[in-house]
Amino acid sequence: MSLRIVVTVKYVPDATGDRHFADDLTVDRDDVDGLLSELDEYAVEQALQIAEAADDAEVTVLTIGPEDAKDALRKALSMGADKAIHVEDDDLHGTDAIGTSLVLAKAIEKAGYDLVVSGMASTDGTMGVVPALVAERLGVPQITLLSEVSVEDGTVKGRRDGDAASEQLEAQLPAVVSVTDQSGEARYPSFKGIMAAKKKPVESWDLSDLDIEAEEVGLEGAFTRVETATERPARTAGTIVKDEGEGGKQLAEFLAGQKFI
């Protein structure tokens, strides 16, 4: 029986762009370029390696987001994933982590799975809680923050590295895992992979396909929301120390005053 791997990925604002809030205090995604979250690229890579080591496996990438989120799916497909699912619905605007986990869990169940692979966090929200929330909703074990992961005989195994020690963890499938940016560099899509991605299937689902009511998600259903936000002040000119024989002393005094030394 084929090993069914679902990778959850997110389309995020480019961290190098000028990011800010929209009028409703959600992230303004219209005025900045988006891309596949870098941390999710590691999840795609580990899923592909697991699939390559299996006798028979299929990798599905899943995302929630606006029309442009298909770009994240195409990137994952060009890396080697087999197919993709895009959940898009206007009522999802403003959905928080808890609502996101509901939509992901419903979509994963509908798609069918043995193993769910996620990145350690998104590069925009950086909460890192969604894999655990998804596992709870699915009612399956989770082993998170793995630097190394493999699947053998219906068991997923991995290594979690801490500051002082490493843990060896395992769980019976079906299960949810998340991987860190120490799990191995993600592959670059080849030209052949990019061309092949254009022919791979991408299914589009909305909330009705997942039997989710609009009030369960979006800003209306969110457990958390931003109440106020203040724009970060513009950078001011730094302190210039001219070396006229006392430069070293002045620099030391400045650093001491800032409590850097």
CSV table of C-alpha atoms in Angstrom, one decimal:
chain,number,residue,atom,x,y,z
A,1,MET,CA,0.0,0.0,0.0
A,2,SER,CA,1.3,3.4,-1.0
A,3,LEU,CA,2.7,5.7,1.8
A,4,ARG,CA,0.5,8.8,1.8
A,5,ILE,CA,2.5,11.9,2.8
A,6,VAL,CA,0.9,15.3,3.2
A,7,VAL,CA,3.2,18.3,3.6
A,8,THR,CA,1.6,21.5,5.0
A,9,VAL,CA,3.1,24.6,3.5
A,10,LYS,CA,2.5,28.3,3.7
A,11,TYR,CA,2.6,31.3,1.3
A,12,VAL,CA,4.2,34.1,3.3
A,13,PRO,CA,5.3,37.7,2.7
A,14,ASP,CA,8.9,38.1,1.6
A,15,ALA,CA,10.8,38.9,4.8
A,16,THR,CA,13.1,41.2,2.8
A,17,GLY,CA,10.1,43.3,1.7
A,18,ASP,CA,8.4,46.2,3.5
A,19,ARG,CA,5.8,44.4,5.6
A,20,HIS,CA,3.0,46.2,7.5
A,21,PHE,CA,-0.6,45.8,8.7
A,22,ALA,CA,-3.7,46.4,6.7
A,23,ASP,CA,-6.6,48.6,8.0
A,24,ASP,CA,-8.1,45.6,9.8
A,25,LEU,CA,-4.7,44.9,11.5
A,26,THR,CA,-4.1,41.7,9.6
A,27,VAL,CA,-0.9,41.3,7.6
A,28,ASP,CA,-1.1,43.3,4.4
A,29,ARG,CA,-0.3,40.7,1.8
A,30,ASP,CA,-1.2,42.7,-1.3
A,31,ASP,CA,1.7,45.2,-1.2
A,32,VAL,CA,4.6,42.8,-0.7
A,33,ASP,CA,5.7,39.8,-2.8
A,34,GLY,CA,5.0,36.3,-1.4
A,35,LEU,CA,6.8,33.0,-1.5
A,36,LEU,CA,6.9,29.5,-0.1
A,37,SER,CA,8.0,29.8,3.6
A,38,GLU,CA,11.7,28.9,3.7
A,39,LEU,CA,11.1,26.7,6.8
A,40,ASP,CA,8.5,24.7,4.9
A,41,GLU,CA,11.0,24.0,2.2
A,42,TYR,CA,12.8,21.7,4.7
A,43,ALA,CA,9.5,19.9,5.3
A,44,VAL,CA,9.1,19.3,1.5
A,45,GLU,CA,12.7,18.1,1.3
A,46,GLN,CA,12.3,15.6,4.2
A,47,ALA,CA,9.0,14.3,2.7
A,48,LEU,CA,10.6,13.7,-0.6
A,49,GLN,CA,13.5,11.9,1.0
A,50,ILE,CA,11.1,9.6,2.9
A,51,ALA,CA,9.2,9.0,-0.3
A,52,GLU,CA,12.3,8.2,-2.2
A,53,ALA,CA,13.3,5.6,0.4
A,54,ALA,CA,9.9,4.0,0.4
A,55,ASP,CA,8.8,1.3,-2.1
A,56,ASP,CA,5.7,3.2,-3.0
A,57,ALA,CA,4.8,6.7,-1.8
A,58,GLU,CA,2.9,9.8,-2.8
A,59,VAL,CA,3.7,13.3,-1.6
A,60,THR,CA,0.8,15.9,-1.5
A,61,VAL,CA,1.5,19.5,-0.6
A,62,LEU,CA,-1.4,21.4,1.1
A,63,THR,CA,-1.8,25.1,1.6
A,64,ILE,CA,-4.4,27.6,2.7
A,65,GLY,CA,-4.4,31.1,1.2
A,66,PRO,CA,-5.4,33.5,-1.6
A,67,GLU,CA,-5.0,32.8,-5.3
A,68,ASP,CA,-1.3,33.7,-5.2
A,69,ALA,CA,-0.7,30.9,-2.7
A,70,LYS,CA,-0.6,28.6,-5.7
A,71,ASP,CA,2.9,29.9,-6.3
A,72,ALA,CA,4.0,28.2,-3.1
A,73,LEU,CA,2.4,24.9,-4.3
A,74,ARG,CA,4.1,25.2,-7.7
A,75,LYS,CA,7.5,25.6,-5.9
A,76,ALA,CA,6.9,22.5,-3.9
A,77,LEU,CA,5.7,20.6,-7.0
A,78,SER,CA,8.8,21.7,-8.9
A,79,MET,CA,10.9,20.3,-6.1
A,80,GLY,CA,9.3,16.9,-6.7
A,81,ALA,CA,6.0,16.6,-4.9
A,82,ASP,CA,3.3,14.7,-6.8
A,83,LYS,CA,0.2,16.8,-6.4
A,84,ALA,CA,-1.2,19.7,-4.5
A,85,ILE,CA,-4.3,20.9,-2.7
A,86,HIS,CA,-5.2,24.6,-2.3
A,87,VAL,CA,-7.8,25.7,0.2
A,88,GLU,CA,-9.1,29.1,-0.8
A,89,ASP,CA,-12.1,31.0,0.6
A,90,ASP,CA,-12.7,34.7,1.2
A,91,ASP,CA,-14.1,33.8,4.7
A,92,LEU,CA,-10.6,32.5,5.7
A,93,HIS,CA,-9.3,36.1,5.9
A,94,GLY,CA,-7.9,36.8,9.4
A,95,THR,CA,-7.9,33.1,10.5
A,96,ASP,CA,-5.6,32.5,13.5
A,97,ALA,CA,-3.5,29.5,14.3
A,98,ILE,CA,-6.4,27.6,15.9
A,99,GLY,CA,-8.6,28.2,12.9
A,100,THR,CA,-5.8,27.3,10.6
A,101,SER,CA,-5.3,23.9,12.4
A,102,LEU,CA,-9.0,23.2,11.9
A,103,VAL,CA,-8.9,23.8,8.1
A,104,LEU,CA,-5.7,21.8,7.7
A,105,ALA,CA,-7.0,18.9,9.7
A,106,LYS,CA,-10.2,18.7,7.8
A,107,ALA,CA,-8.3,18.9,4.5
A,108,ILE,CA,-5.8,16.3,5.5
A,109,GLU,CA,-8.6,13.9,6.5
A,110,LYS,CA,-10.3,14.5,3.2
A,111,ALA,CA,-7.1,13.9,1.2
A,112,GLY,CA,-6.1,10.8,3.1
A,113,TYR,CA,-2.8,10.4,4.9
A,114,ASP,CA,-0.3,8.2,6.7
A,115,LEU,CA,2.2,10.9,7.6
A,116,VAL,CA,1.9,14.7,7.9
A,117,VAL,CA,5.1,16.7,7.6
A,118,SER,CA,5.4,20.4,8.6
A,119,GLY,CA,8.0,23.0,9.0
A,120,MET,CA,9.0,24.1,12.5
A,121,ALA,CA,7.1,27.4,12.2
A,122,SER,CA,6.1,29.9,9.5
A,123,THR,CA,8.4,32.8,8.8
A,124,ASP,CA,5.6,35.3,9.2
A,125,GLY,CA,3.7,34.2,12.3
A,126,THR,CA,6.6,32.1,13.8
A,127,MET,CA,4.3,30.6,16.5
A,128,GLY,CA,5.3,27.0,15.8
A,129,VAL,CA,2.1,25.5,17.3
A,130,VAL,CA,0.1,24.5,14.3
A,131,PRO,CA,1.7,20.9,13.9
A,132,ALA,CA,0.7,20.1,17.5
A,133,LEU,CA,-2.8,21.6,17.0
A,134,VAL,CA,-3.3,19.5,13.8
A,135,ALA,CA,-2.1,16.3,15.5
A,136,GLU,CA,-4.6,17.0,18.4
A,137,ARG,CA,-7.5,17.5,15.9
A,138,LEU,CA,-6.5,14.4,14.0
A,139,GLY,CA,-6.1,12.4,17.2
A,140,VAL,CA,-2.7,11.0,16.2
A,141,PRO,CA,0.7,11.2,17.8
A,142,GLN,CA,3.1,14.0,17.1
A,143,ILE,CA,6.9,14.2,17.2
A,144,THR,CA,8.1,17.7,16.5
A,145,LEU,CA,11.2,19.8,16.0
A,146,LEU,CA,13.1,17.0,14.4
A,147,SER,CA,16.6,17.4,12.9
A,148,GLU,CA,16.4,13.9,11.4
A,149,VAL,CA,13.4,11.8,10.3
A,150,SER,CA,12.7,8.5,8.6
A,151,VAL,CA,9.9,6.0,8.2
A,152,GLU,CA,10.3,2.2,8.5
A,153,ASP,CA,7.7,-0.6,8.9
A,154,GLY,CA,4.9,1.7,9.8
A,155,THR,CA,6.9,3.7,12.3
A,156,VAL,CA,8.2,7.2,12.0
A,157,LYS,CA,11.5,7.9,13.8
A,158,GLY,CA,13.4,11.1,14.4
A,159,ARG,CA,16.0,12.9,16.4
A,160,ARG,CA,15.3,16.1,18.3
A,161,ASP,CA,18.3,18.2,19.2
A,162,GLY,CA,18.3,20.3,22.4
A,163,ASP,CA,20.9,22.6,23.9
A,164,ALA,CA,22.3,19.9,26.2
A,165,ALA,CA,21.2,16.6,24.7
A,166,SER,CA,19.5,14.9,21.8
A,167,GLU,CA,16.3,12.7,22.0
A,168,GLN,CA,15.4,9.7,19.8
A,169,LEU,CA,11.7,9.7,19.2
A,170,GLU,CA,9.3,7.4,17.4
A,171,ALA,CA,5.6,7.0,16.8
A,172,GLN,CA,3.3,4.6,14.9
A,173,LEU,CA,1.7,5.9,11.8
A,174,PRO,CA,-0.5,7.8,11.2
A,175,ALA,CA,1.4,10.7,12.8
A,176,VAL,CA,2.4,14.3,12.5
A,177,VAL,CA,6.0,15.5,12.5
A,178,SER,CA,7.7,18.8,12.1
A,179,VAL,CA,11.3,19.4,11.0
A,180,THR,CA,13.8,22.1,11.8
A,181,ASP,CA,16.1,24.0,9.5
A,182,GLN,CA,18.9,21.6,10.7
A,183,SER,CA,17.3,18.7,8.9
A,184,GLY,CA,19.2,19.2,5.6
A,185,GLU,CA,19.3,21.7,2.8
A,186,ALA,CA,16.3,21.8,0.6
A,187,ARG,CA,16.9,20.9,-3.1
A,188,TYR,CA,16.7,23.5,-5.8
A,189,PRO,CA,14.1,22.8,-8.5
A,190,SER,CA,15.6,21.7,-11.8
A,191,PHE,CA,14.4,23.0,-15.1
A,192,LYS,CA,12.9,19.6,-15.7
A,193,GLY,CA,11.1,19.8,-12.4
A,194,ILE,CA,9.8,23.3,-13.1
A,195,MET,CA,8.3,22.2,-16.4
A,196,ALA,CA,6.9,19.0,-14.9
A,197,ALA,CA,5.2,21.0,-12.1
A,198,LYS,CA,3.0,22.7,-14.7
A,199,LYS,CA,1.3,19.4,-15.5
A,200,LYS,CA,0.8,18.1,-11.9
A,201,PRO,CA,-2.7,18.3,-10.5
A,202,VAL,CA,-3.7,21.1,-8.1
A,203,GLU,CA,-7.1,20.7,-6.5
A,204,SER,CA,-9.0,23.7,-5.2
A,205,TRP,CA,-11.3,23.4,-2.1
A,206,ASP,CA,-13.3,25.9,-0.2
A,207,LEU,CA,-14.9,25.8,3.3
A,208,SER,CA,-18.0,24.0,2.0
A,209,ASP,CA,-15.9,21.2,0.7
A,210,LEU,CA,-14.5,20.7,4.2
A,211,ASP,CA,-17.9,21.1,6.0
A,212,ILE,CA,-16.6,24.2,7.9
A,213,GLU,CA,-18.9,27.1,8.7
A,214,ALA,CA,-17.6,30.6,8.0
A,215,GLU,CA,-18.0,31.7,11.7
A,216,GLU,CA,-15.5,29.0,12.8
A,217,VAL,CA,-12.7,30.7,11.0
A,218,GLY,CA,-11.6,34.2,9.8
A,219,LEU,CA,-11.5,37.2,12.1
A,220,GLU,CA,-15.0,36.3,13.4
A,221,GLY,CA,-13.9,32.9,14.7
A,222,ALA,CA,-10.4,33.9,15.8
A,223,PHE,CA,-9.4,33.2,19.3
A,224,THR,CA,-6.6,35.8,19.0
A,225,ARG,CA,-6.4,39.1,17.1
A,226,VAL,CA,-4.3,42.2,17.0
A,227,GLU,CA,-6.1,45.1,18.8
A,228,THR,CA,-3.5,47.9,18.2
A,229,ALA,CA,-0.3,48.3,16.3
A,230,THR,CA,2.2,51.1,16.1
A,231,GLU,CA,4.5,51.6,13.1
A,232,ARG,CA,8.1,51.1,13.9
A,233,PRO,CA,10.0,54.5,14.0
A,234,ALA,CA,12.3,55.3,11.1
A,235,ARG,CA,15.9,54.6,11.8
A,236,THR,CA,17.9,57.6,12.9
A,237,ALA,CA,21.5,58.5,12.3
A,238,GLY,CA,23.9,56.6,14.6
A,239,THR,CA,26.5,58.2,16.9
A,240,ILE,CA,29.7,59.1,15.1
A,241,VAL,CA,32.9,58.9,17.0
A,242,LYS,CA,35.8,60.8,15.5
A,243,ASP,CA,39.2,59.4,16.4
A,244,GLU,CA,41.4,62.4,17.3
A,245,GLY,CA,43.4,60.5,19.9
A,246,GLU,CA,40.5,59.7,22.2
A,247,GLY,CA,38.4,57.6,19.8
A,248,GLY,CA,39.0,54.3,21.7
A,249,LYS,CA,38.0,55.9,25.0
A,250,GLN,CA,34.9,57.5,23.5
A,251,LEU,CA,33.9,54.2,21.9
A,252,ALA,CA,34.3,52.3,25.2
A,253,GLU,CA,32.2,55.0,27.0
A,254,PHE,CA,29.5,54.7,24.4
A,255,LEU,CA,29.4,50.9,24.6
A,256,ALA,CA,29.4,51.0,28.4
A,257,GLY,CA,26.5,53.5,28.4
A,258,GLN,CA,24.5,51.2,26.2
A,259,LYS,CA,25.4,48.3,28.5
A,260,PHE,CA,27.1,46.4,25.7
A,261,ILE,CA,30.2,46.0,27.9
